[in-house]
Short mmCIF file of C-alpha atoms in Angstrom, two decimals:
data_model
loop_
_atom_site.label_atom_id
_atom_site.label_comp_id
_atom_site.label_asym_id
_atom_site.label_seq_id
_atom_site.Cartn_x
_atom_site.Cartn_y
_atom_site.Cartn_z
CA UNK A 1 73.71 2.90 59.25
CA UNK A 2 73.59 6.01 57.15
CA UNK A 3 70.38 7.86 56.46
CA UNK A 4 70.51 9.83 53.21
CA UNK A 5 69.56 13.48 53.74
CA UNK A 6 67.85 14.15 50.44
CA UNK A 7 65.90 17.41 50.34
CA UNK A 8 62.34 17.40 49.02
CA UNK A 9 61.91 18.60 45.45
CA UNK A 10 59.66 21.57 46.13
CA UNK A 11 60.37 24.79 44.27
CA UNK A 12 58.09 26.76 46.60
CA UNK A 13 60.56 26.41 49.45
CA UNK A 14 63.13 29.08 50.12
CA UNK A 15 66.84 28.26 50.11
CA UNK A 16 68.13 26.88 53.40
CA UNK A 17 69.59 29.41 55.80
CA UNK A 18 70.93 29.35 59.30
CA UNK A 19 68.24 28.35 61.76
CA UNK A 20 67.21 31.40 63.82
CA UNK A 21 66.14 30.45 67.33
CA UNK A 22 64.30 33.39 68.83
CA UNK A 23 60.70 34.39 69.40
CA UNK A 24 57.92 32.38 71.01
CA UNK A 25 57.98 28.60 71.39
CA UNK A 26 55.60 28.17 68.47
CA UNK A 27 57.69 30.44 66.25
CA UNK A 28 60.79 28.40 66.99
CA UNK A 29 58.93 25.18 66.16
CA UNK A 30 57.67 26.70 62.91
CA UNK A 31 61.18 27.76 61.93
CA UNK A 32 62.44 24.28 62.75
CA UNK A 33 59.78 22.74 60.52
CA UNK A 34 60.72 25.12 57.71
CA UNK A 35 64.36 24.07 58.08
CA UNK A 36 63.34 20.39 57.77
CA UNK A 37 61.33 21.15 54.64
CA UNK A 38 64.47 22.79 53.27
CA UNK A 39 66.38 19.53 53.67
CA UNK A 40 67.78 19.60 57.20
CA UNK A 41 67.27 16.46 59.27
CA UNK A 42 65.41 16.35 62.54
CA UNK A 43 68.54 15.12 64.31
CA UNK A 44 70.42 18.25 63.21
CA UNK A 45 67.78 20.77 64.28
CA UNK A 46 66.19 19.23 67.37
CA UNK A 47 68.98 20.01 69.84
CA UNK A 48 69.33 23.64 68.69
CA UNK A 49 65.60 24.06 69.23
CA UNK A 50 65.51 22.53 72.69
CA UNK A 51 68.73 24.19 73.81
CA UNK A 52 67.27 27.58 72.94
CA UNK A 53 64.33 27.14 75.32
CA UNK A 54 63.78 27.33 79.04
CA UNK A 55 63.35 23.94 80.71
CA UNK A 56 59.64 24.53 81.24
CA UNK A 57 59.05 24.96 77.49
CA UNK A 58 61.12 22.05 76.18
CA UNK A 59 58.49 19.35 76.70
CA UNK A 60 55.79 21.29 74.86
CA UNK A 61 58.13 22.22 72.01
CA UNK A 62 59.27 18.62 71.61
CA UNK A 63 55.71 17.30 71.57
CA UNK A 64 54.55 20.01 69.17
CA UNK A 65 57.39 19.40 66.72
CA UNK A 66 57.29 15.60 66.75
CA UNK A 67 53.49 15.38 66.59
CA UNK A 68 53.34 17.84 63.71
CA UNK A 69 55.90 15.77 61.79
CA UNK A 70 54.07 12.49 62.49
CA UNK A 71 50.77 13.91 61.26
CA UNK A 72 52.29 16.12 58.57
CA UNK A 73 50.82 14.67 55.40
CA UNK A 74 47.40 13.99 56.93
CA UNK A 75 47.29 17.58 58.21
CA UNK A 76 48.26 18.87 54.77
CA UNK A 77 45.39 17.00 53.16
CA UNK A 78 43.00 18.24 55.83
CA UNK A 79 44.20 21.81 55.31
CA UNK A 80 43.49 21.58 51.59
CA UNK A 81 39.84 20.79 52.37
CA UNK A 82 39.56 23.66 54.86
CA UNK A 83 40.85 26.45 52.63
CA UNK A 84 38.64 28.03 49.95
CA UNK A 85 41.68 28.64 47.77
CA UNK A 86 45.03 26.84 47.55
CA UNK A 87 47.57 28.04 50.11
CA UNK A 88 50.92 28.17 48.34
CA UNK A 89 53.05 29.94 50.92
CA UNK A 90 54.89 27.21 52.81
CA UNK A 91 55.32 29.44 55.87
CA UNK A 92 51.58 29.95 56.13
CA UNK A 93 50.79 26.28 55.60
CA UNK A 94 53.32 25.31 58.26
CA UNK A 95 51.91 27.81 60.75
CA UNK A 96 48.36 26.53 60.27
CA UNK A 97 49.46 22.90 60.61
CA UNK A 98 51.16 23.77 63.91
CA UNK A 99 47.88 25.29 65.05
CA UNK A 100 45.91 22.24 63.95
CA UNK A 101 48.16 19.91 65.94
CA UNK A 102 47.49 21.90 69.10
CA UNK A 103 43.75 21.65 68.61
CA UNK A 104 43.50 18.05 67.42
CA UNK A 105 46.33 16.18 69.15
CA UNK A 106 47.78 18.13 72.08
CA UNK A 107 44.56 19.30 73.68
CA UNK A 108 45.77 22.87 74.02
CA UNK A 109 42.95 25.22 75.04
CA UNK A 110 41.21 26.68 71.98
CA UNK A 111 41.84 30.31 72.83
CA UNK A 112 45.53 29.70 73.56
CA UNK A 113 46.13 27.61 70.44
CA UNK A 114 44.40 30.09 68.15
CA UNK A 115 45.74 33.31 69.68
CA UNK A 116 49.35 32.13 69.97
CA UNK A 117 49.38 30.68 66.46
CA UNK A 118 48.02 33.92 64.98
CA UNK A 119 50.69 35.83 66.87
CA UNK A 120 53.28 33.42 65.51
CA UNK A 121 52.21 34.29 61.96
CA UNK A 122 52.94 37.91 62.76
CA UNK A 123 56.34 37.08 64.29
CA UNK A 124 57.51 35.28 61.16
CA UNK A 125 56.44 38.35 59.15
CA UNK A 126 53.35 36.87 57.56
CA UNK A 127 50.87 39.22 59.17
CA UNK A 128 48.82 39.31 55.96
CA UNK A 129 47.82 35.70 56.68
CA UNK A 130 46.46 36.21 60.21
CA UNK A 131 42.85 36.40 59.07
CA UNK A 132 43.16 33.10 57.20
CA UNK A 133 44.98 31.40 60.07
CA UNK A 134 42.35 32.61 62.56
CA UNK A 135 39.40 31.56 60.40
CA UNK A 136 40.64 28.02 59.72
CA UNK A 137 41.62 27.33 63.32
CA UNK A 138 38.30 28.66 64.64
CA UNK A 139 36.41 26.43 62.22
CA UNK A 140 38.30 23.37 63.47
CA UNK A 141 37.92 24.37 67.12
CA UNK A 142 34.13 24.20 66.80
CA UNK A 143 34.24 20.44 66.18
CA UNK A 144 37.72 19.06 66.82
CA UNK A 145 36.61 15.42 67.13
CA UNK A 146 35.14 15.55 63.61
CA UNK A 147 38.33 16.88 62.10
CA UNK A 148 40.51 14.54 64.17
CA UNK A 149 38.61 11.59 62.71
CA UNK A 150 39.11 12.95 59.20
CA UNK A 151 42.79 13.38 59.86
CA UNK A 152 43.19 9.89 61.33
CA UNK A 153 41.13 8.10 58.70
CA UNK A 154 43.93 7.54 56.21
CA UNK A 155 47.70 7.42 56.36
CA UNK A 156 50.07 10.30 57.09
CA UNK A 157 52.63 9.49 54.43
CA UNK A 158 53.48 10.95 51.04
CA UNK A 159 51.27 9.30 48.46
CA UNK A 160 54.17 7.69 46.59
CA UNK A 161 55.34 5.94 49.77
CA UNK A 162 51.85 4.83 50.73
CA UNK A 163 51.41 3.38 47.23
CA UNK A 164 54.68 1.46 47.49
CA UNK A 165 53.76 0.05 50.90
CA UNK A 166 50.42 -1.04 49.45
CA UNK A 167 52.30 -2.92 46.75
CA UNK A 168 54.78 -4.49 49.17
CA UNK A 169 52.56 -5.17 52.19
CA UNK A 170 48.95 -5.31 51.08
CA UNK A 171 47.84 -7.53 53.97
CA UNK A 172 49.52 -5.37 56.60
CA UNK A 173 48.94 -2.02 54.85
CA UNK A 174 46.28 -0.45 57.08
CA UNK A 175 47.93 -1.43 60.34
CA UNK A 176 51.37 -0.51 59.02
CA UNK A 177 50.50 2.96 57.77
CA UNK A 178 48.69 3.79 61.00
CA UNK A 179 51.53 2.38 63.08
CA UNK A 180 54.11 4.57 61.35
CA UNK A 181 52.44 7.71 62.69
CA UNK A 182 52.75 6.58 66.31
CA UNK A 183 55.69 7.13 68.70
CA UNK A 184 58.10 4.21 69.08
CA UNK A 185 58.95 2.70 72.48
CA UNK A 186 62.40 3.07 74.00
CA UNK A 187 64.50 -0.10 74.20
CA UNK A 188 67.69 -0.82 76.09
CA UNK A 189 70.47 -3.25 75.29
CA UNK A 190 72.22 -4.50 78.40
CA UNK A 191 75.98 -5.04 78.23
CA UNK A 192 76.26 -8.79 78.78
CA UNK A 193 79.93 -8.40 79.62
CA UNK A 194 78.90 -6.38 82.70
CA UNK A 195 75.53 -7.64 83.91
CA UNK A 196 72.40 -9.56 82.91
CA UNK A 197 69.12 -8.23 81.56
CA UNK A 198 67.35 -9.47 84.69
CA UNK A 199 69.79 -7.73 87.01
CA UNK A 200 69.53 -4.48 85.11
CA UNK A 201 65.73 -4.66 85.16
CA UNK A 202 66.03 -4.91 88.94
CA UNK A 203 68.25 -1.81 88.93
CA UNK A 204 65.63 0.01 86.87
CA UNK A 205 62.98 -0.98 89.39
CA UNK A 206 65.11 0.61 92.09
CA UNK A 207 65.20 3.81 90.06
CA UNK A 208 61.38 3.63 89.65
CA UNK A 209 61.66 3.01 85.91
CA UNK A 210 59.27 0.35 84.64
CA UNK A 211 60.52 -1.98 81.92
CA UNK A 212 59.56 -5.33 80.42
CA UNK A 213 61.98 -7.99 79.22
CA UNK A 214 61.53 -8.73 75.53
CA UNK A 215 63.01 -12.01 74.29
CA UNK A 216 63.37 -12.87 70.61
CA UNK A 217 64.36 -16.28 69.34
CA UNK A 218 66.33 -16.74 66.12
CA UNK A 219 66.83 -19.99 64.29
CA UNK A 220 68.83 -20.60 61.12
CA UNK A 221 70.75 -23.37 59.40
CA UNK A 222 74.52 -23.13 59.23
CA UNK A 223 76.96 -25.35 57.38
CA UNK A 224 78.94 -27.72 59.59
CA UNK A 225 80.67 -29.35 56.60
CA UNK A 226 80.75 -29.00 52.86
CA UNK A 227 77.77 -31.30 52.48
CA UNK A 228 75.51 -30.73 55.47
CA UNK A 229 73.96 -28.05 57.61
CA UNK A 230 72.71 -27.94 61.17
CA UNK A 231 70.02 -25.83 62.79
CA UNK A 232 71.09 -23.39 65.46
CA UNK A 233 68.98 -21.23 67.74
CA UNK A 234 69.80 -18.26 69.90
CA UNK A 235 67.92 -15.96 72.23
CA UNK A 236 68.20 -12.17 72.31
CA UNK A 237 66.93 -10.29 75.35
CA UNK A 238 66.34 -6.56 75.70
CA UNK A 239 64.32 -4.18 77.84
CA UNK A 240 61.32 -2.15 76.66
CA UNK A 241 60.61 0.88 78.85
CA UNK A 242 57.02 1.75 79.65
CA UNK A 243 57.92 5.41 79.15
CA UNK A 244 60.85 7.02 77.39
CA UNK A 245 63.42 8.24 79.90
CA UNK A 246 66.41 10.57 79.75
CA UNK A 247 69.57 8.47 79.56
CA UNK A 248 71.12 10.30 82.51
CA UNK A 249 68.35 8.83 84.66
CA UNK A 250 69.28 5.26 83.73
CA UNK A 251 71.37 3.39 86.34
CA UNK A 252 75.07 3.32 85.44
CA UNK A 253 74.43 4.48 81.89
CA UNK A 254 77.59 6.58 81.87
CA UNK A 255 79.55 3.49 82.94
CA UNK A 256 78.46 1.55 79.87
CA UNK A 257 76.07 -0.87 81.54
CA UNK A 258 73.30 -0.25 79.02
CA UNK A 259 72.71 1.36 75.63
CA UNK A 260 69.65 2.67 73.84
CA UNK A 261 69.00 0.38 70.87
CA UNK A 262 65.85 -0.77 69.13
CA UNK A 263 64.89 -4.37 69.87
CA UNK A 264 64.97 -5.46 66.25
CA UNK A 265 68.38 -3.80 65.82
CA UNK A 266 69.63 -5.96 68.69
CA UNK A 267 69.27 -9.05 66.48
CA UNK A 268 72.18 -8.16 64.19
CA UNK A 269 75.22 -8.82 66.37
CA UNK A 270 73.98 -12.14 67.82
CA UNK A 271 73.13 -13.50 64.36
CA UNK A 272 76.48 -12.74 62.72
CA UNK A 273 78.33 -13.77 65.88
CA UNK A 274 76.55 -17.14 65.98
CA UNK A 275 77.25 -17.72 62.30
CA UNK A 276 80.92 -16.94 62.83
CA UNK A 277 81.08 -19.34 65.78
CA UNK A 278 79.58 -22.05 63.58
CA UNK A 279 82.26 -21.36 60.96
CA UNK A 280 84.96 -21.58 63.60
CA UNK A 281 83.64 -24.89 64.94
CA UNK A 282 83.31 -26.37 61.45
CA UNK A 283 86.85 -25.42 60.53
CA UNK A 284 88.32 -26.71 63.78
CA UNK A 285 86.46 -30.01 63.43
CA UNK A 286 87.96 -30.49 59.99
CA UNK A 287 91.50 -29.79 61.17
CA UNK A 288 93.93 -32.40 62.43
CA UNK A 289 93.37 -32.48 66.18
CA UNK A 290 96.97 -33.58 66.70
CA UNK A 291 98.19 -30.23 65.42
CA UNK A 292 98.43 -27.83 68.36
CA UNK A 293 97.93 -24.88 66.02
CA UNK A 294 94.49 -26.17 65.07
CA UNK A 295 92.96 -24.71 68.20
CA UNK A 296 94.38 -21.25 67.65
CA UNK A 297 92.82 -19.20 64.88
CA UNK A 298 93.00 -15.63 63.67
CA UNK A 299 89.64 -14.17 62.79
CA UNK A 300 89.16 -10.96 60.85
CA UNK A 301 85.71 -9.41 60.89
CA UNK A 302 84.26 -6.29 59.28
CA UNK A 303 81.48 -3.93 60.31
CA UNK A 304 80.66 -1.89 57.20
CA UNK A 305 78.72 1.38 57.44
CA UNK A 306 79.22 1.08 61.18
CA UNK A 307 78.14 4.49 62.52
CA UNK A 308 76.89 5.32 65.07
CA UNK A 309 78.36 2.07 66.37
CA UNK A 310 75.50 0.36 68.20
CA UNK A 311 75.76 -2.95 66.37
CA UNK A 312 79.56 -2.82 66.49
CA UNK A 313 79.47 -2.27 70.25
CA UNK A 314 77.00 -5.12 70.67
CA UNK A 315 79.25 -7.45 68.69
CA UNK A 316 82.29 -6.46 70.76
CA UNK A 317 80.27 -7.05 73.94
CA UNK A 318 79.39 -10.54 72.77
CA UNK A 319 82.94 -11.32 71.71
CA UNK A 320 84.44 -10.17 75.00
CA UNK A 321 81.76 -11.65 77.28
CA UNK A 322 82.95 -14.55 79.42
CA UNK A 323 80.17 -16.91 78.35
CA UNK A 324 79.10 -19.15 75.49
CA UNK A 325 78.59 -16.15 73.17
CA UNK A 326 82.30 -15.35 73.14
CA UNK A 327 84.43 -16.43 70.21
CA UNK A 328 87.22 -17.07 72.71
CA UNK A 329 85.26 -19.87 74.32
CA UNK A 330 83.92 -21.82 71.37
CA UNK A 331 84.08 -25.54 72.19
CA UNK A 332 84.21 -28.42 69.80
CA UNK A 333 81.86 -31.37 69.93
CA UNK A 334 84.27 -33.56 71.83
CA UNK A 335 84.52 -32.79 75.52
CA UNK A 336 88.11 -34.00 75.45
CA UNK A 337 89.12 -31.39 72.89
CA UNK A 338 90.49 -28.03 73.99
CA UNK A 339 88.35 -24.93 73.45
CA UNK A 340 89.07 -23.08 70.26
CA UNK A 341 90.76 -19.75 70.83
CA UNK A 342 91.21 -16.87 68.43
CA UNK A 343 93.02 -13.64 67.88
CA UNK A 344 90.34 -11.34 66.57
CA UNK A 345 90.87 -8.37 64.28
CA UNK A 346 87.85 -6.06 64.02
CA UNK A 347 87.65 -3.44 61.27
CA UNK A 348 84.85 -0.87 61.21
CA UNK A 349 84.34 1.59 58.38
CA UNK A 350 82.08 4.57 57.72
CA UNK A 351 82.46 7.35 55.19
CA UNK A 352 82.09 10.53 57.26
CA UNK A 353 84.56 11.81 59.85
CA UNK A 354 81.88 13.13 62.26
CA UNK A 355 80.21 9.74 62.21
CA UNK A 356 83.54 8.03 62.88
CA UNK A 357 83.92 10.27 65.92
CA UNK A 358 80.44 9.21 67.06
CA UNK A 359 81.55 5.57 66.92
CA UNK A 360 84.58 6.35 69.05
CA UNK A 361 82.49 8.23 71.61
CA UNK A 362 80.01 5.38 71.96
CA UNK A 363 82.74 2.76 72.34
CA UNK A 364 84.53 4.95 74.87
CA UNK A 365 81.43 5.09 77.08
CA UNK A 366 81.06 1.33 76.84
CA UNK A 367 84.72 0.70 77.70
CA UNK A 368 85.23 -0.86 74.28
CA UNK A 369 87.83 1.46 72.77
CA UNK A 370 91.06 -0.03 71.44
CA UNK A 371 92.78 1.02 74.67
CA UNK A 372 90.11 -0.71 76.77
CA UNK A 373 90.34 -3.88 74.68
CA UNK A 374 94.11 -3.95 75.04
CA UNK A 375 93.89 -3.40 78.79
CA UNK A 376 91.51 -6.35 79.02
CA UNK A 377 94.13 -8.50 77.29
CA UNK A 378 91.53 -10.35 75.27
CA UNK A 379 93.36 -10.41 71.92
CA UNK A 380 90.94 -8.09 70.13
CA UNK A 381 92.49 -5.57 67.74
CA UNK A 382 90.10 -2.80 66.68
CA UNK A 383 90.67 -0.56 63.67
CA UNK A 384 88.17 2.18 62.76
CA UNK A 385 88.55 3.60 59.26
CA UNK A 386 86.93 6.54 57.49
CA UNK A 387 86.26 5.12 54.04
CA UNK A 388 83.68 4.75 51.28
CA UNK A 389 82.32 1.19 51.35
CA UNK A 390 81.70 1.26 47.60
CA UNK A 391 85.46 1.49 46.94
CA UNK A 392 87.33 0.62 50.14
CA UNK A 393 89.54 -2.45 50.16
CA UNK A 394 91.35 -3.86 53.13
CA UNK A 395 95.05 -3.05 52.99
CA UNK A 396 94.57 -0.31 50.40
CA UNK A 397 97.61 1.56 51.76
CA UNK A 398 99.85 -1.40 50.94
CA UNK A 399 101.56 -1.49 47.56
CA UNK A 400 100.19 -4.93 46.77
CA UNK A 401 96.63 -4.19 47.91
CA UNK A 402 94.05 -6.20 46.00
CA UNK A 403 90.39 -6.97 46.47
CA UNK A 404 91.23 -10.34 48.03
CA UNK A 405 89.29 -12.37 50.63
CA UNK A 406 90.45 -11.46 54.11
CA UNK A 407 87.29 -11.40 56.25
CA UNK A 408 85.67 -14.33 58.03
CA UNK A 409 82.46 -12.40 58.60
CA UNK A 410 80.98 -9.11 57.43
CA UNK A 411 78.15 -7.17 59.04
CA UNK A 412 76.76 -4.78 56.44
CA UNK A 413 74.36 -2.30 57.99
CA UNK A 414 73.47 -0.99 54.58
CA UNK A 415 72.46 2.56 53.66
CA UNK A 416 68.72 2.69 53.04
CA UNK A 417 65.76 5.03 52.93
CA UNK A 418 65.20 4.31 56.65
CA UNK A 419 61.46 3.90 56.11
CA UNK A 420 61.38 1.38 58.95
CA UNK A 421 62.28 4.03 61.54
CA UNK A 422 59.80 6.74 60.55
CA UNK A 423 58.25 6.48 64.02
CA UNK A 424 61.54 7.71 65.52
CA UNK A 425 62.50 10.00 62.64
CA UNK A 426 59.22 11.33 61.20
CA UNK A 427 61.15 13.86 59.11
CA UNK A 428 61.98 10.94 56.80
CA UNK A 429 58.50 11.11 55.29
CA UNK A 430 59.25 14.72 54.27
CA UNK A 431 62.87 14.33 53.21
CA UNK A 432 62.56 11.19 51.10
CA UNK A 433 61.41 11.17 47.49
CA UNK A 434 60.37 8.35 45.20
CA UNK A 435 63.63 8.74 43.27
CA UNK A 436 65.62 8.00 46.43
CA UNK A 437 64.59 4.32 46.38
CA UNK A 438 66.27 3.60 43.06
CA UNK A 439 69.35 5.63 43.96
CA UNK A 440 69.69 3.89 47.32
CA UNK A 441 69.26 0.43 45.79
CA UNK A 442 72.08 1.19 43.36
CA UNK A 443 74.28 2.34 46.24
CA UNK A 444 73.53 -0.85 48.17
CA UNK A 445 74.44 -2.97 45.16
CA UNK A 446 77.73 -1.11 44.72
CA UNK A 447 78.68 -1.77 48.37
CA UNK A 448 77.75 -5.44 48.15
CA UNK A 449 79.74 -5.95 44.95
CA UNK A 450 82.79 -4.30 46.51
CA UNK A 451 82.72 -6.15 49.84
CA UNK A 452 81.75 -9.64 48.70
CA UNK A 453 85.13 -10.48 47.08
CA UNK A 454 86.79 -9.58 50.38
CA UNK A 455 84.88 -12.32 52.24
CA UNK A 456 86.63 -15.66 52.63
CA UNK A 457 85.11 -18.86 51.30
CA UNK A 458 82.96 -20.32 54.05
CA UNK A 459 82.47 -16.88 55.54
CA UNK A 460 79.18 -15.12 56.30
CA UNK A 461 77.77 -11.74 55.36
CA UNK A 462 74.78 -10.39 57.28
CA UNK A 463 72.86 -7.82 55.26
CA UNK A 464 70.76 -5.46 57.39
CA UNK A 465 68.59 -2.44 56.60
CA UNK A 466 66.09 -0.39 58.56
CA UNK A 467 63.88 -0.18 55.48
CA UNK A 468 60.48 -1.75 54.87
CA UNK A 469 60.68 -1.42 51.07
CA UNK A 470 61.27 -4.68 49.24
CA UNK A 471 63.39 -3.10 46.52
CA UNK A 472 66.06 -2.36 49.13
CA UNK A 473 65.68 -5.70 50.88
CA UNK A 474 64.57 -9.04 49.51
CA UNK A 475 64.67 -7.87 45.88
CA UNK A 476 68.20 -6.57 46.43
CA UNK A 477 69.25 -9.96 47.79
CA UNK A 478 67.59 -11.87 44.96
CA UNK A 479 69.40 -9.76 42.41
CA UNK A 480 72.72 -10.15 44.23
CA UNK A 481 72.51 -13.94 44.41
CA UNK A 482 71.55 -14.08 40.74
CA UNK A 483 74.84 -12.36 39.86
CA UNK A 484 77.02 -14.19 42.41
CA UNK A 485 77.03 -17.96 42.03
CA UNK A 486 79.11 -18.37 45.19
CA UNK A 487 76.48 -16.63 47.39
CA UNK A 488 74.04 -18.89 49.25
CA UNK A 489 71.16 -17.57 51.34
CA UNK A 490 71.00 -19.11 54.80
CA UNK A 491 67.52 -20.27 55.74
CA UNK A 492 65.89 -18.82 58.83
CA UNK A 493 63.88 -21.58 60.49
CA UNK A 494 60.47 -21.72 62.12
CA UNK A 495 62.17 -21.10 65.46
CA UNK A 496 62.26 -17.38 64.65
CA UNK A 497 59.86 -15.42 66.82
CA UNK A 498 60.32 -12.21 64.83
CA UNK A 499 59.72 -10.96 61.33
CA UNK A 500 57.94 -12.23 58.23
CA UNK A 501 59.58 -14.90 56.11
CA UNK A 502 60.71 -13.66 52.69
CA UNK A 503 62.08 -15.49 49.65
CA UNK A 504 65.43 -14.57 51.17
CA UNK A 505 65.75 -13.40 54.76
CA UNK A 506 63.13 -12.05 57.14
CA UNK A 507 61.39 -8.67 57.39
CA UNK A 508 60.44 -7.02 60.67
CA UNK A 509 57.62 -4.50 60.49
CA UNK A 510 57.04 -1.88 63.21
CA UNK A 511 53.70 -3.43 64.13
CA UNK A 512 54.67 -6.77 65.68
CA UNK A 513 54.39 -7.84 69.31
CA UNK A 514 57.90 -6.67 70.20
CA UNK A 515 57.06 -3.15 68.95
CA UNK A 516 60.48 -2.83 67.35
CA UNK A 517 61.30 -0.86 64.22
CA UNK A 518 61.20 -2.05 60.63
CA UNK A 519 64.34 -4.09 59.90
CA UNK A 520 65.34 -6.56 57.21
CA UNK A 521 67.85 -9.38 57.74
CA UNK A 522 69.47 -11.69 55.20
CA UNK A 523 72.38 -14.00 56.02
CA UNK A 524 74.59 -15.10 53.12
CA UNK A 525 77.34 -17.72 53.06
CA UNK A 526 80.15 -17.75 50.55
CA UNK A 527 80.58 -21.16 48.98
CA UNK A 528 83.91 -22.96 49.28
#
């Protein structure tokens, strides 16, 4: 899923320049924060920061940077009440906010926080501000609990986003806005083709890593004929670590036994896989059982906007697993009938070459590259394409390429504002603007309109975002169905143990019992 890197519209910021990583730890954090305010993403600047530091300083720098970002807007409002006159220089404001975080959230000793922050102001060549920095931090240090309460009282979001969340989620607003400023837990997805969740939890115990099994149940109604539908349920299990852990400390991580993936993100592959299995069963049941070819099908599936490849890898794990989740082992209702087998063609697209390379790297670690799939002799053909999902059509290099239905199932991990993952990427609250919502919704609609004609009748499209804004989610789906008479929303049933029921689909918020991120799911079926 792509996260748009829109820079904030702030004419007081200087043009972006190469990130300079020298000076004290606090100076490097300040420069990193300035780079983010100039439009660079946290993911692009975090590694350069940490790699520039000695091992003993990395933990403090990481905590200082992430905590400052999580509390950014609340700190800015607090700072405005502490200063006698408006502080317009972004470098000075950033330096003071870094000092405030040390005093209010990281429990750094007063003298160290104040002295080192004042020195940092000098290092970034804003020595004229040292008196102001010193005065404000000393004032806060006299009664930190008072100012911490003021800072925590309201949200730490830009006002436009807080207003939109109030409109969309009035009942959950207070808990939601407070939850978005907290760190998110680390989840693991266990490769079911290699081992079970229970066995891997045991391996974690042996490595002295504590983890709980989280199980989510999904129920939805799928068509088993042209006139009826049947309820189906599935269970998705993952592991939630008590403390975040470096991946190189995880047992057999390099061998592809487990992957880091949010629990709510782990719902995508099982849902679309189960829907596709239902389609396969329905079609085989309606085919003449005397025809030997009826039990051999070719399936073509698409993962659109696939990078970094977590959901694609999960789907491939399910397909290739030697259990009931595999499309190779779908059985018909009659015990006397042979299992349905399939040759499966998997196409994955994303529109940036570096992100395509990221997909390949992740699949390589999980032993799911095209070479690995061929070696396993499981009839899976994988094709990864760098393409724009708003225009791409399957077979576009062929002379007779048309926007014709070729796919049995499509997983669309749609571009979005990523407001549901602010806990993991707190820079989003700085980088996003109110205008981004409308622009992103238009982009989503363009992708949907381009991909839908390429889905076969009877096929399924799973629409997924990591947004918590209704304009990108349920309202997008309502508008799409209004303009596509052959699109039918599949009903999620009461069996679902996750999310909030919407007019179409279900919405996960990052405040539920599983502690997963904010995700939206809608499953559509194309009418015959």
